[in-house]
Coordinates of C-alpha atoms in Angstrom, one line a residue:
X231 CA -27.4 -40.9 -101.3
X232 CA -24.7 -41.4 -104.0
X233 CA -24.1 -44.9 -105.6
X234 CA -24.0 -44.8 -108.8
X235 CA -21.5 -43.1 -111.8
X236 CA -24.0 -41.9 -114.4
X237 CA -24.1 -40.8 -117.6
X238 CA -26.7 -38.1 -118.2
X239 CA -28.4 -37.8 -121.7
X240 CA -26.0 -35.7 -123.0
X241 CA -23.4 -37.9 -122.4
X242 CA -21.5 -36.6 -120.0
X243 CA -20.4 -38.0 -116.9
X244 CA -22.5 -36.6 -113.2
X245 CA -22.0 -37.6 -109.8
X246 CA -20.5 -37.0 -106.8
X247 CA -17.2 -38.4 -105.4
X248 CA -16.4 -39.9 -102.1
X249 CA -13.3 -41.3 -102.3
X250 CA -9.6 -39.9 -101.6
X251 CA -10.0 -39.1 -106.0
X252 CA -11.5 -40.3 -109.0
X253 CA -9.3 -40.8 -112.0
X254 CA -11.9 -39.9 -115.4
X255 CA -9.2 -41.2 -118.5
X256 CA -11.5 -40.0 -121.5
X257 CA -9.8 -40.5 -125.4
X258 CA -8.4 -36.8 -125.0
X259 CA -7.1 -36.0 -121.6
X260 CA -7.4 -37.1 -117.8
X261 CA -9.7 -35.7 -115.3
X262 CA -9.1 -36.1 -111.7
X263 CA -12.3 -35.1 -109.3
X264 CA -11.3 -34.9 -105.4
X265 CA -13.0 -35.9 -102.6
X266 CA -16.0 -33.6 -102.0
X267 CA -16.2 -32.3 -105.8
X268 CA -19.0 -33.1 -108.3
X269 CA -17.8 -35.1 -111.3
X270 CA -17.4 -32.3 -114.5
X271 CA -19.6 -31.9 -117.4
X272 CA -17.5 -34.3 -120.0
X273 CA -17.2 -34.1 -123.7
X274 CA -18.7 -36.7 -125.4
X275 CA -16.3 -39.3 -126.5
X276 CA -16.5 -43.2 -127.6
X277 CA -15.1 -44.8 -123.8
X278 CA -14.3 -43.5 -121.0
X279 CA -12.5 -45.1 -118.2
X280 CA -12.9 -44.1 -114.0
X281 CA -10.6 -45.3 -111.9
X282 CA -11.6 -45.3 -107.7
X283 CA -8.6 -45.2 -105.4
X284 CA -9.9 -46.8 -102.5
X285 CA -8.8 -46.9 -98.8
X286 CA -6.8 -49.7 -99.2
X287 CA -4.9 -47.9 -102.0
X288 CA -6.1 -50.6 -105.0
X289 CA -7.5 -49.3 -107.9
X290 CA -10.9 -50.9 -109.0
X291 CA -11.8 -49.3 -112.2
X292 CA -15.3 -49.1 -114.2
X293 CA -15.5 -48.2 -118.4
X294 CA -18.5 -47.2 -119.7
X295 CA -19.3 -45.9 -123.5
X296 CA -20.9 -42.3 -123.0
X297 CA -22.3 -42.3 -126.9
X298 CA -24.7 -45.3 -125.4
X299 CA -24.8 -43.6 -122.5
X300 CA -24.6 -47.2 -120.0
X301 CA -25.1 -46.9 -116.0
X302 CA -21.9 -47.8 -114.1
X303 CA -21.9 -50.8 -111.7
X304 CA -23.0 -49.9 -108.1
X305 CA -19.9 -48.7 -105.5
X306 CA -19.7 -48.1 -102.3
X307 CA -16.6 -45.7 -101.8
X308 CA -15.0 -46.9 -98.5
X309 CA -14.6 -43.1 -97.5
X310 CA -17.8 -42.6 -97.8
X311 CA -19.0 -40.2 -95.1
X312 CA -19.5 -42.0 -91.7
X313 CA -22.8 -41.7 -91.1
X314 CA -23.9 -42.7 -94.7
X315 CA -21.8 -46.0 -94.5
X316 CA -23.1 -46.8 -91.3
X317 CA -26.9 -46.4 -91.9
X318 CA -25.5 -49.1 -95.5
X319 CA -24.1 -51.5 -93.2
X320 CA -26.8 -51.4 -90.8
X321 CA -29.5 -52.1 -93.2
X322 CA -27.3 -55.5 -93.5
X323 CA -28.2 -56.6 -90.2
X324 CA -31.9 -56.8 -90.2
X325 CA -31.5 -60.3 -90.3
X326 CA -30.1 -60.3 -86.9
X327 CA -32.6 -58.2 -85.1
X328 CA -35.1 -59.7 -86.8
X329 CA -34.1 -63.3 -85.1
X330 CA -33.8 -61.4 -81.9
X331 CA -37.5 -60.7 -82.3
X332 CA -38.8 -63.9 -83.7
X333 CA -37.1 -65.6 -81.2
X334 CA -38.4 -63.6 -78.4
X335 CA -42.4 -64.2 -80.1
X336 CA -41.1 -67.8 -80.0
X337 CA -40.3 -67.4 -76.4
X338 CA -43.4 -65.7 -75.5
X339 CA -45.9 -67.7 -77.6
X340 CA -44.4 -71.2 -76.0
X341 CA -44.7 -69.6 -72.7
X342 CA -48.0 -69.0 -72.9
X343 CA -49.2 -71.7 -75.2
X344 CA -48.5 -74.2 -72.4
X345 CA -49.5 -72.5 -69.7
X346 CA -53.0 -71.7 -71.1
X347 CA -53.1 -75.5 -71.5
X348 CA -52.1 -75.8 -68.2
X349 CA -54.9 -73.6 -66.6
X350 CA -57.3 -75.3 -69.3
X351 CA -57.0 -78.5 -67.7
X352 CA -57.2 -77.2 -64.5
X353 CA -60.2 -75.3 -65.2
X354 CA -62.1 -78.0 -67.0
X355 CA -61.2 -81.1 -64.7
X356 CA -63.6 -80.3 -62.3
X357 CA -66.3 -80.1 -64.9
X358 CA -65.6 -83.2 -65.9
X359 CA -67.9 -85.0 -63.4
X360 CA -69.9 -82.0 -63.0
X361 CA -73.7 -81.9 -64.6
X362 CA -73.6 -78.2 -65.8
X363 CA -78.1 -78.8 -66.2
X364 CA -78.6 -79.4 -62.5
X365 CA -79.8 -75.8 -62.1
X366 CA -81.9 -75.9 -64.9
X367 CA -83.3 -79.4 -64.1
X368 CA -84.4 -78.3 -60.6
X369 CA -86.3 -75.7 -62.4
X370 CA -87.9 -77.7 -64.9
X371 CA -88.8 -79.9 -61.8
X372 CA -90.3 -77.1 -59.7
X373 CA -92.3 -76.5 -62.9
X374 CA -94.1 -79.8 -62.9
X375 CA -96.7 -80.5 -59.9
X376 CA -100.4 -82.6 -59.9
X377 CA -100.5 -86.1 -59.0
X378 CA -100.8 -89.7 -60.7
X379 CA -103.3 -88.9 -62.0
X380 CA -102.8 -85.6 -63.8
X381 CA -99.7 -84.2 -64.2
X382 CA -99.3 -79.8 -65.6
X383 CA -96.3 -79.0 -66.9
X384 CA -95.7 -74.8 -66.5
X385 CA -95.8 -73.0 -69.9
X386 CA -92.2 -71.5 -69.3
X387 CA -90.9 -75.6 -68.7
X388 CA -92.4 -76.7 -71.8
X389 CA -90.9 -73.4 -73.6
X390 CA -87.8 -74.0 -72.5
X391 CA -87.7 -77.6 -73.0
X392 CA -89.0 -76.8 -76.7
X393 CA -86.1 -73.8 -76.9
X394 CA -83.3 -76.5 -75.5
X395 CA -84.6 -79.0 -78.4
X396 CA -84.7 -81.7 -75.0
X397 CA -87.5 -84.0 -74.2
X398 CA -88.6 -85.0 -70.2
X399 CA -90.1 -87.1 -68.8
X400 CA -91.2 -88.7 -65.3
X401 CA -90.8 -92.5 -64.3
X402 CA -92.8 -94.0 -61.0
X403 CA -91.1 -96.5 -58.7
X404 CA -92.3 -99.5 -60.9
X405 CA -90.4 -98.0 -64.1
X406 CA -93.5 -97.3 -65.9
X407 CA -93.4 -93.4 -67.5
X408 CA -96.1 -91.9 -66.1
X409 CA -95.6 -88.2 -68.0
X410 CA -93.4 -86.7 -71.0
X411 CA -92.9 -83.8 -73.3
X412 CA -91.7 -84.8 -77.0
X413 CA -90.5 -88.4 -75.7
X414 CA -89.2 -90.1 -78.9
X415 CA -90.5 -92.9 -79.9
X416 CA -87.8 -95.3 -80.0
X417 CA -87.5 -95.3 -76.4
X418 CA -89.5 -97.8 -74.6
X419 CA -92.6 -96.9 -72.1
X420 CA -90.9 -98.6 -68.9
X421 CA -87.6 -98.9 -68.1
X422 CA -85.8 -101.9 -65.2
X423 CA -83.9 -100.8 -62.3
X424 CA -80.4 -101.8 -64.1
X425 CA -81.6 -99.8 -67.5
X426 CA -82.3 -97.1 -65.2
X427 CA -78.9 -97.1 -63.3
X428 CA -77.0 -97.3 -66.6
X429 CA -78.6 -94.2 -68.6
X430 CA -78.8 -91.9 -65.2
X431 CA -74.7 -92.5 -65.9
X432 CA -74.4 -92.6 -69.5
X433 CA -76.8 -92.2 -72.1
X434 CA -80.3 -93.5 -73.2
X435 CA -80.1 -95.0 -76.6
X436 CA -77.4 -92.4 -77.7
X437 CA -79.3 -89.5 -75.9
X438 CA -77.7 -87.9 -73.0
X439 CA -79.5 -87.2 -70.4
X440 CA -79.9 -85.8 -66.5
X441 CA -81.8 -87.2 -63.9
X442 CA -83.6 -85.3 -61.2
X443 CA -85.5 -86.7 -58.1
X444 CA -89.4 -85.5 -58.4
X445 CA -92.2 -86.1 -56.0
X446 CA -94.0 -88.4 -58.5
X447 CA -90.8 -90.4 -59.4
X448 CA -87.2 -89.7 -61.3
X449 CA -87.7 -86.7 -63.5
X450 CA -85.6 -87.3 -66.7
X451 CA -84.4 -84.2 -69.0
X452 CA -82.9 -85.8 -72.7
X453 CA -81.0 -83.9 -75.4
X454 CA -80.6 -84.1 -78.9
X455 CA -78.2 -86.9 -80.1
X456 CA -74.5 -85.7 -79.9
X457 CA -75.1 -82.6 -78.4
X458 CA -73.1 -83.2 -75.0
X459 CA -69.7 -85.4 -74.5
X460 CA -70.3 -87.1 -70.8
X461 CA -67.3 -88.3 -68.8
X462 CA -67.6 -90.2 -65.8
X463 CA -64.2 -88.9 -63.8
X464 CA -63.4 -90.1 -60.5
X465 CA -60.3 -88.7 -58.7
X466 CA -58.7 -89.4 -55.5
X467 CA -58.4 -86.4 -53.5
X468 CA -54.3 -86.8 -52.2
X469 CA -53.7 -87.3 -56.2
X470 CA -55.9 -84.2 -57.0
X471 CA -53.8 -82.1 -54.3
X472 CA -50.9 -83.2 -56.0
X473 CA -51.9 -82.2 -59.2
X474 CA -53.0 -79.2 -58.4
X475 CA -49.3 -78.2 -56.6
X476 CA -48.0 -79.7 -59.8
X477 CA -49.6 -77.2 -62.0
X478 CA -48.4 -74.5 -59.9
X479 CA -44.7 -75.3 -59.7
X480 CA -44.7 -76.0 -64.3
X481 CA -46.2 -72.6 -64.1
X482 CA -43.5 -71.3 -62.3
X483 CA -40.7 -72.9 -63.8
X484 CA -42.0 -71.8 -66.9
X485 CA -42.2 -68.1 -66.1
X486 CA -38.4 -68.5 -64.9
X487 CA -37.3 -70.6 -67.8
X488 CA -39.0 -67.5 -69.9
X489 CA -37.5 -64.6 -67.9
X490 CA -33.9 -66.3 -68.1
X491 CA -34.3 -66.7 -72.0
X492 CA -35.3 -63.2 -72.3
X493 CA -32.2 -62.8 -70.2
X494 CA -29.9 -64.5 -72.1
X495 CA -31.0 -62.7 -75.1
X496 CA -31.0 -59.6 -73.8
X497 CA -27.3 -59.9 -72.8
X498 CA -25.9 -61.1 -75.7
X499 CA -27.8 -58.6 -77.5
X500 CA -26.0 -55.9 -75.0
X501 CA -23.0 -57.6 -75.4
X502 CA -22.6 -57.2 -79.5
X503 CA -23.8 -53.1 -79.1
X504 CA -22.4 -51.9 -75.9
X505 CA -18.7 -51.6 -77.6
X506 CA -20.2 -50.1 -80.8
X507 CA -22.2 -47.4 -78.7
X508 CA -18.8 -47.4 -76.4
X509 CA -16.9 -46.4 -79.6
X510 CA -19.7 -43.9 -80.9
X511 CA -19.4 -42.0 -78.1
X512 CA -15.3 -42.3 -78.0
X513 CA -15.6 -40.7 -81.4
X514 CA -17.5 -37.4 -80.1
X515 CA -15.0 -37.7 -77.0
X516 CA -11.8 -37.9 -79.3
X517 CA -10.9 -41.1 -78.1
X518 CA -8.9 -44.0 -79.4
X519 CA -10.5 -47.0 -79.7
X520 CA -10.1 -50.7 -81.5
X521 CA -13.3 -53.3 -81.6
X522 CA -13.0 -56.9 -82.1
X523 CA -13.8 -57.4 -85.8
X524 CA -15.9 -61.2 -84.9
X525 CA -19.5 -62.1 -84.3
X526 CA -22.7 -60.6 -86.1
X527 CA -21.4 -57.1 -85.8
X528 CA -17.9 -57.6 -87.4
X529 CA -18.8 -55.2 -90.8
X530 CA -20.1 -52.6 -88.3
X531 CA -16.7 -53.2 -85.9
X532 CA -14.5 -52.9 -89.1
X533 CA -16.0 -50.1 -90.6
X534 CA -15.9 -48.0 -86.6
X535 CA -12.2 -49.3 -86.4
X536 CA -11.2 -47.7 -90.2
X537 CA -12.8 -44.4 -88.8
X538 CA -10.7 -44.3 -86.1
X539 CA -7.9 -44.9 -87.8
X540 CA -8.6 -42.4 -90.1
X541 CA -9.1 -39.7 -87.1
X542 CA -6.4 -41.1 -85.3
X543 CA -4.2 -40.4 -88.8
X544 CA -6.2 -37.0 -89.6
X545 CA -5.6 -36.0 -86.3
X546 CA -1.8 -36.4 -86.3
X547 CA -1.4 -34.7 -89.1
X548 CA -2.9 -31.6 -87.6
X549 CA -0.8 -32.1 -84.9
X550 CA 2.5 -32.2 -87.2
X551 CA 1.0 -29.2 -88.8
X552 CA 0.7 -27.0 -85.7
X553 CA 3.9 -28.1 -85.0
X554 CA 5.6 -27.7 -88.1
X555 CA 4.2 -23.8 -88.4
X556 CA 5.1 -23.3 -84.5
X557 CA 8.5 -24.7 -85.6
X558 CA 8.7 -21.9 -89.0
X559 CA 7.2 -19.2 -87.7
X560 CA 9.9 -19.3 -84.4
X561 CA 12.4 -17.8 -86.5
X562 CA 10.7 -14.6 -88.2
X563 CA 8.7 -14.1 -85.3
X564 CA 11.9 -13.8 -83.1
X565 CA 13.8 -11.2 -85.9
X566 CA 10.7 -9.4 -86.0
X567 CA 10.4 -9.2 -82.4
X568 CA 13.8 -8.2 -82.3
X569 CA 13.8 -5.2 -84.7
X570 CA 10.2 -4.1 -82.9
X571 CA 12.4 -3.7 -79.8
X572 CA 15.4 -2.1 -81.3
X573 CA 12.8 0.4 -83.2
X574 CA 11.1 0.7 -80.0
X575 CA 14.5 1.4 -77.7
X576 CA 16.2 3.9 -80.4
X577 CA 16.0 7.2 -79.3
X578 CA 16.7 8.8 -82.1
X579 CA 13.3 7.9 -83.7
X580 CA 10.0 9.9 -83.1
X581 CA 8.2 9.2 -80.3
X582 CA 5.3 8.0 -82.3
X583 CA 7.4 6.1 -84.7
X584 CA 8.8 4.3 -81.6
X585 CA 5.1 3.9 -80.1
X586 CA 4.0 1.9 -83.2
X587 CA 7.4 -0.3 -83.2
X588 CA 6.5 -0.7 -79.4
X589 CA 2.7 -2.1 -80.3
X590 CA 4.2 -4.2 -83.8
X591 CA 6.9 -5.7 -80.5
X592 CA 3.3 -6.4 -78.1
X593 CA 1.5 -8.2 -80.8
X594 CA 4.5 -9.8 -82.0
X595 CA 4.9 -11.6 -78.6
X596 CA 1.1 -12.1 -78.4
X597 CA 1.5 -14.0 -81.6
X598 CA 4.1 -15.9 -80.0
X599 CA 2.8 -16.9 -77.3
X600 CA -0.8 -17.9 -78.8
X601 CA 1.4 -20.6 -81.7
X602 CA 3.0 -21.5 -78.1
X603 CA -0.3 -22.1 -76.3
X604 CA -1.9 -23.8 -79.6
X605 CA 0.6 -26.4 -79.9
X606 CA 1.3 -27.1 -76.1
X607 CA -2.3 -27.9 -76.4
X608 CA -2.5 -29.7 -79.7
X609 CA 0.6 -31.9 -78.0
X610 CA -1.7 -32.4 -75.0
X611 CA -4.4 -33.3 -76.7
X612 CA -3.2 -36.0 -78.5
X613 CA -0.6 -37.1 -75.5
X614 CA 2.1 -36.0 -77.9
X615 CA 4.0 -34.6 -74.6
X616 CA 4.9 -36.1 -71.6
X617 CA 3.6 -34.5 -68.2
X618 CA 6.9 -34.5 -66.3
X619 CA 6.5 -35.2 -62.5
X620 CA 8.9 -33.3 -60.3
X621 CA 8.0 -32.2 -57.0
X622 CA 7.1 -27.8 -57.1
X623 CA 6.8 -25.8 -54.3
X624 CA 3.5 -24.3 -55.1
X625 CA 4.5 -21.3 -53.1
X626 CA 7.3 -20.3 -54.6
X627 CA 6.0 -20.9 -57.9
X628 CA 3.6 -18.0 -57.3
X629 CA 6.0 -15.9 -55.9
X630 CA 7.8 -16.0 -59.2
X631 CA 4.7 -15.6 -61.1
X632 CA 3.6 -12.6 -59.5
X633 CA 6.9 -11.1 -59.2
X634 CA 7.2 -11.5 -62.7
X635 CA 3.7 -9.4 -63.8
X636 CA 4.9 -7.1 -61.0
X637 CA 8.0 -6.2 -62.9
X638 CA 6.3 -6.5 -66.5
X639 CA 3.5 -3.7 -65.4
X640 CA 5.5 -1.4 -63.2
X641 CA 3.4 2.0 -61.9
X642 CA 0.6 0.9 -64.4
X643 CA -2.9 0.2 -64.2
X644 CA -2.5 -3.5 -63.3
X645 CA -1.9 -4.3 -59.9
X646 CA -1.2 -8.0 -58.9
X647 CA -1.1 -9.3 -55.2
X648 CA -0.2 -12.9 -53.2
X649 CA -2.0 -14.1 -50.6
X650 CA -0.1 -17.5 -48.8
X651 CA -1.4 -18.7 -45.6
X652 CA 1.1 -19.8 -43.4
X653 CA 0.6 -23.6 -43.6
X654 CA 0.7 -23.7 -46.9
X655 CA 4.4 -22.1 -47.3
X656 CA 6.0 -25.3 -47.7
X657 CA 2.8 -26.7 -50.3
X658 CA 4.4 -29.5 -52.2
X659 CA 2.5 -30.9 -56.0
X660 CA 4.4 -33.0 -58.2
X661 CA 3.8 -32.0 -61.5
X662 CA 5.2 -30.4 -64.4
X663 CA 6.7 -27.3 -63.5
X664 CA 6.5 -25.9 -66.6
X665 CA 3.0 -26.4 -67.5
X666 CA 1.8 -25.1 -64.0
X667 CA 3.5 -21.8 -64.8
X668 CA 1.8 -22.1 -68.4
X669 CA -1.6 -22.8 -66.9
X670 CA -1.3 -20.0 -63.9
X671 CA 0.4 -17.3 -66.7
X672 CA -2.4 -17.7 -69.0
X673 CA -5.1 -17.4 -66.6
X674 CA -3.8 -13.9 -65.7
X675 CA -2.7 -13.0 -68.9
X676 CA -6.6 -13.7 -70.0
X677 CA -7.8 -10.8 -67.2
X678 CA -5.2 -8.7 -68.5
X679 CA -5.6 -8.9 -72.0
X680 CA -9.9 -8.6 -71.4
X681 CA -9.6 -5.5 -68.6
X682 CA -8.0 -2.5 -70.8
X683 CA -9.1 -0.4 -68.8
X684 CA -7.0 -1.9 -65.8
X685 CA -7.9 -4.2 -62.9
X686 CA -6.5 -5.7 -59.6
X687 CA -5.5 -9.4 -59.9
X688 CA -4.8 -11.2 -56.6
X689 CA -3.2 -14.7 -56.0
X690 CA -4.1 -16.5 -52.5
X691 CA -3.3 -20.2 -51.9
X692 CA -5.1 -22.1 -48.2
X693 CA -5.4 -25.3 -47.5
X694 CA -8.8 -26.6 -47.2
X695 CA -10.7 -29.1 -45.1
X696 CA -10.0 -31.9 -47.6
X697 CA -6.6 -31.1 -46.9
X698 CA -6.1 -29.8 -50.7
X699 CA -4.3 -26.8 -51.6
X700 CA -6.6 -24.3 -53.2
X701 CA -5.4 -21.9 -55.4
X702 CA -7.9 -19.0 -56.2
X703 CA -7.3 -15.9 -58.3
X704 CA -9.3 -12.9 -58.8
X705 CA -10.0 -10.0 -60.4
X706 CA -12.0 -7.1 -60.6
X707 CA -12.1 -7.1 -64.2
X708 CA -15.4 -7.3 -66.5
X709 CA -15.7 -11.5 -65.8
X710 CA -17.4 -13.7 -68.4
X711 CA -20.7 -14.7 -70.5
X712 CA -22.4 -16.9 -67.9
X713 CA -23.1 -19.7 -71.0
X714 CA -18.9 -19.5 -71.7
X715 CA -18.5 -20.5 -67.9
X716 CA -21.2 -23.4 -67.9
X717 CA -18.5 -25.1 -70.9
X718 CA -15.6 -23.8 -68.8
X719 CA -17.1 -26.1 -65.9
X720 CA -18.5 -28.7 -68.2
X721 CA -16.4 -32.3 -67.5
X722 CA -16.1 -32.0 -71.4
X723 CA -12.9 -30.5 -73.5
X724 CA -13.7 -27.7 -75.4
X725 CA -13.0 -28.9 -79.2
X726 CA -10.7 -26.5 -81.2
X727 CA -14.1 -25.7 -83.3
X728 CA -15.7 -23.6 -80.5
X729 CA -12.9 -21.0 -80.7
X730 CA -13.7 -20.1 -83.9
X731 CA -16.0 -17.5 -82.5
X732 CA -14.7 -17.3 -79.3
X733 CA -11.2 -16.2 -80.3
X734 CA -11.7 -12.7 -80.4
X735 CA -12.8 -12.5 -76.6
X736 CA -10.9 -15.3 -75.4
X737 CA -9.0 -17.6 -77.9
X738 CA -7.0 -20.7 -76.8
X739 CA -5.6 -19.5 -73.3
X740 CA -7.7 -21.0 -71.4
X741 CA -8.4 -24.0 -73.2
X742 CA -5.1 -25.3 -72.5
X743 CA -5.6 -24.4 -68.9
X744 CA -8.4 -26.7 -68.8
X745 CA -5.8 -29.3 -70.7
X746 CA -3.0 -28.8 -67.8
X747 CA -5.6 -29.0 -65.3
X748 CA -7.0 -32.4 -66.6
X749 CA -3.4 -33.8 -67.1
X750 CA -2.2 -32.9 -63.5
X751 CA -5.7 -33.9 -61.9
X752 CA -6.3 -30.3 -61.0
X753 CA -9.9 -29.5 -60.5
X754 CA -10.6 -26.0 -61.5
X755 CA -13.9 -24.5 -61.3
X756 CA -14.6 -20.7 -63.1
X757 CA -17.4 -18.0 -61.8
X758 CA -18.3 -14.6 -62.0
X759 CA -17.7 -12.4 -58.6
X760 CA -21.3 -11.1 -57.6
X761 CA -20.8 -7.1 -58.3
X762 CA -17.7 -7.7 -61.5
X763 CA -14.6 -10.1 -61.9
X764 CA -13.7 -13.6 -62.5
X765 CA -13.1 -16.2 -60.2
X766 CA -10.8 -19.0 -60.7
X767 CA -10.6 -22.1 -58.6
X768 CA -8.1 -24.9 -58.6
X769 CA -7.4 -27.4 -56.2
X770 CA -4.3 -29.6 -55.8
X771 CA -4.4 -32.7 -54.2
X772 CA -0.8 -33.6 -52.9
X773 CA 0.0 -36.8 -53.1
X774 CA 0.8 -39.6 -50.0

């Protein structure tokens, strides 16, 4: 992508312009680059000046000394294309999704931080007061048998007490020790009754211990200093309950407090994008749109409002265009036409002179009514005309119509026919009368001007169980493509760019049939008949 203005090595002056033009002053002469053209090959001279007219029509100009050959300050041309200045000004706001997705690691991290505390506590509080070397005591115990007299330890206890670095030991009813493995031998041989209560609770000289009930007395198990934190926690049950419940509602409040922050973001995140997609998709839709130039997004909402503007304004000037050559070409088009019909009326001309005057007169009125049909629908398109509402006998509108073709093509190989059922002679639409007859003449005029070889085209008008009129003509002509009827059908307008290859078969006529339709409400569906011939459908809905 293009940001700088450059000097090569030569000297001279490379790049690419994207604004409206590019003023190059050199010491000899002026150069002036369009939009869309590469910057020339210049001379080598001592300055040389550019000058960028920008959107807002200030100049902002640059100098740079080709001999030194010095790189321009970076621009940004503000008609840069549209996709290339949005992908620039998106790279700007990093910063705000990035907070969106701190914020929501915040969110998640906090949720989670205090709940795993929460289901710590509630998993460790009942080990509190638990002895976690009761199993392994009883074993030891089971381990040790004989009498007062001679007491065997197992091989497997004294492995394991050896493995555990603990020490063990048995003490009789009179507090004597009357057996131990690795005892230290700080601690005394006999122990009271209140020296036994306090370290079956707490510790023995610093070393915690467990206390087991064994045949020859209380079998004591002690561990290295420091090697186990004992807590003597008592709760009352009610309180317990209680806290247990409590746990569960945090935990719960917490998971909503988390799903309504997500929330929250998630809408205000929709919020700021949903009218920037809304206007990206207006743009591929042709329609007008204006964003509120405020919040994170105002450089995106500025620079999606100066694009419409600038369809908006390139689009009306097409418009004035079509109209302006509609508007010239009237005149010669209508002396031409005249002269083709004088040529093709004079008797005393050849029959093959007046034949060709006769086909200059057809195409002549072809070409009319094609600058007619292209801007009618240029007008429609950007709601340059007004749809007047007057109330048509439907009808009699098709009575004209067809009497019309039916005095155009006498004894030829078109034949056109009407079909009105009976309730529908006094069918009433309010629409534009005008514009009707445009929409119905066109879609005739497309199966006559695509069946050279002739066909029947027949007109028949019911009223349907929606209580709609339904208009339906018919031919028995060659139809069309299958994939040209899926856009026919599509909810979409066909864009003035897909006749560029469909002009030869079909050109504008019934483009602007779908345009009348739309503006009058008109559904109109288009198929093939099953053996050959098109199908047109369109349905009026009268109004209350």
């Amino acid at each position: 992508m293009f940001k700088n203005i450059l000097c090569d090595r030569s000297g001279r002056l490379t790049g690419y312009c994207y604004a409206p033009f590019i003023d190059v002053l050199t010491d000899d002469r002026q150069h002036r680059i369009m939009r869309g053209r590469r910057y020339p090959a210049l001379p080598l001279t001592s300055t040389c000046s550019v000058v960028c007219q920008s959107y807002k029509k200030d100049n902002i100009r640059w100098t740079a000394n080709l001999k030194e050959r010095k790189t321009l300050p970076d621009f940004m041309p503000p008609l840069m294309p549209f996709a290339e200045r949005l992908i620039i000004i998106m790279k700007n706001y990093d910063t705000f999704f990035r907070k969106f997705i701190v914020s929501s690691i915040i969110i998640v991290v906090l949720f989670f931080s205090v709940n795993l505390i929460l289901f710590s506590m509630i998993i460790l509080l009942p080990g509190f007061h638990r002895d976690d070397t009761d199993l392994q005591i009883e074993k030891i115990s089971d381990g040790i048998t004989g009498d007062n007299e001679h007491i065997v330890a197992l091989p497997s206890v004294i492995e394991e007490l050896h493995r555990a670095n603990a020490f063990a030991m048995i003490i009789d009813n009179s507090g004597k020790i009357i057996w131990d493995i690795d005892k230290p031998r700080e601690l005394p041989d006999s122990y009271t009754l209140k020296q036994i209560s306090d370290f079956s609770k707490w510790f023995l000289d610093d070393y915690p211990v467990s206390t087991y009930e064994h045949p020859l007395g209380l079998l004591v198990i002690g561990y290295a200093k420091d090697s186990i934190v004992k807590y003597n926690l008592s709760l009352d049950k009610d309180y317990f309950t209680s806290f247990l419940s409590g746990c569960v509602l945090i935990f719960l409040i917490n998971s909503f407090i988390m799903v309504l922050l997500f929330w929250r973001n998630t809408l205000k995140i929709k919020k700021s994008v949903t009218p920037i997609l809304s206007s990206i998709s207006a743009i591929g839709k042709n329609e007008d749109y204006v964003l509120p130039e405020e919040g994170e997004f105002a450089e995106i909402c500025k620079s999606l409002n100066r694009v419409n503007q600038q369809v908006n304004q390139k689009e009306l000037v097409r418009a004035e265009w079509i109209s302006g050559i509609s508007h010239d070409t009237r005149t010669p088009l209508s002396v031409m036409l005249g002269y083709a019909k004088s040529l093709a009326d004079d008797p005393t001309l050849p029959a093959n002179a007046r034949k060709r005057a006769d086909i200059i007169s057809r195409h002549c009125i072809r070409l009319r009514d094609l600058i007619a049909d292209l801007n009618v629908s240029s007008k429609l398109e950007y709601s340059l005309q007004p749809v007047k509402q007057t109330n048509i006998n439907l009808a009699e509108l098709l009575r004209v119509i067809v009497g019309f073709y039916y005095n155009e093509f006498p004894d030829s190989k078109y034949t056109f026919g009407i079909n009105i059922d009976e309730n529908c002679y006094s069918a009433t639409f309010c629409g534009d009368e005008s514009l009707l007859t445009r929409m119905f003449e066109n879609i005739i005029q497309n199966s006559i001007l695509h069946n050279a070889d002739g066909c029947n085209i027949t007109l028949d008008l019911i009223r349907n169980k929606y209580n709609q009129f339904k208009v339906t003509i018919t031919d028995n002509g060659c139809g069309l493509a299958e994939d040209f009827i899926e856009k026919l059908n599509s909810s979409e307008e066909l864009p003035f760019s897909d006749f560029g290859s469909l002009e030869a078969e079909h050109g504008l006529g019934l483009r602007l049939v779908k345009q009348i339709a739309k503006a009058h409400s008109i559904s109109i569906r288009f198929s093939n008949k099953e053996r050959s011939g098109l199908i047109v459908e369109l349905y009026f809905t009268p109004q209350d």
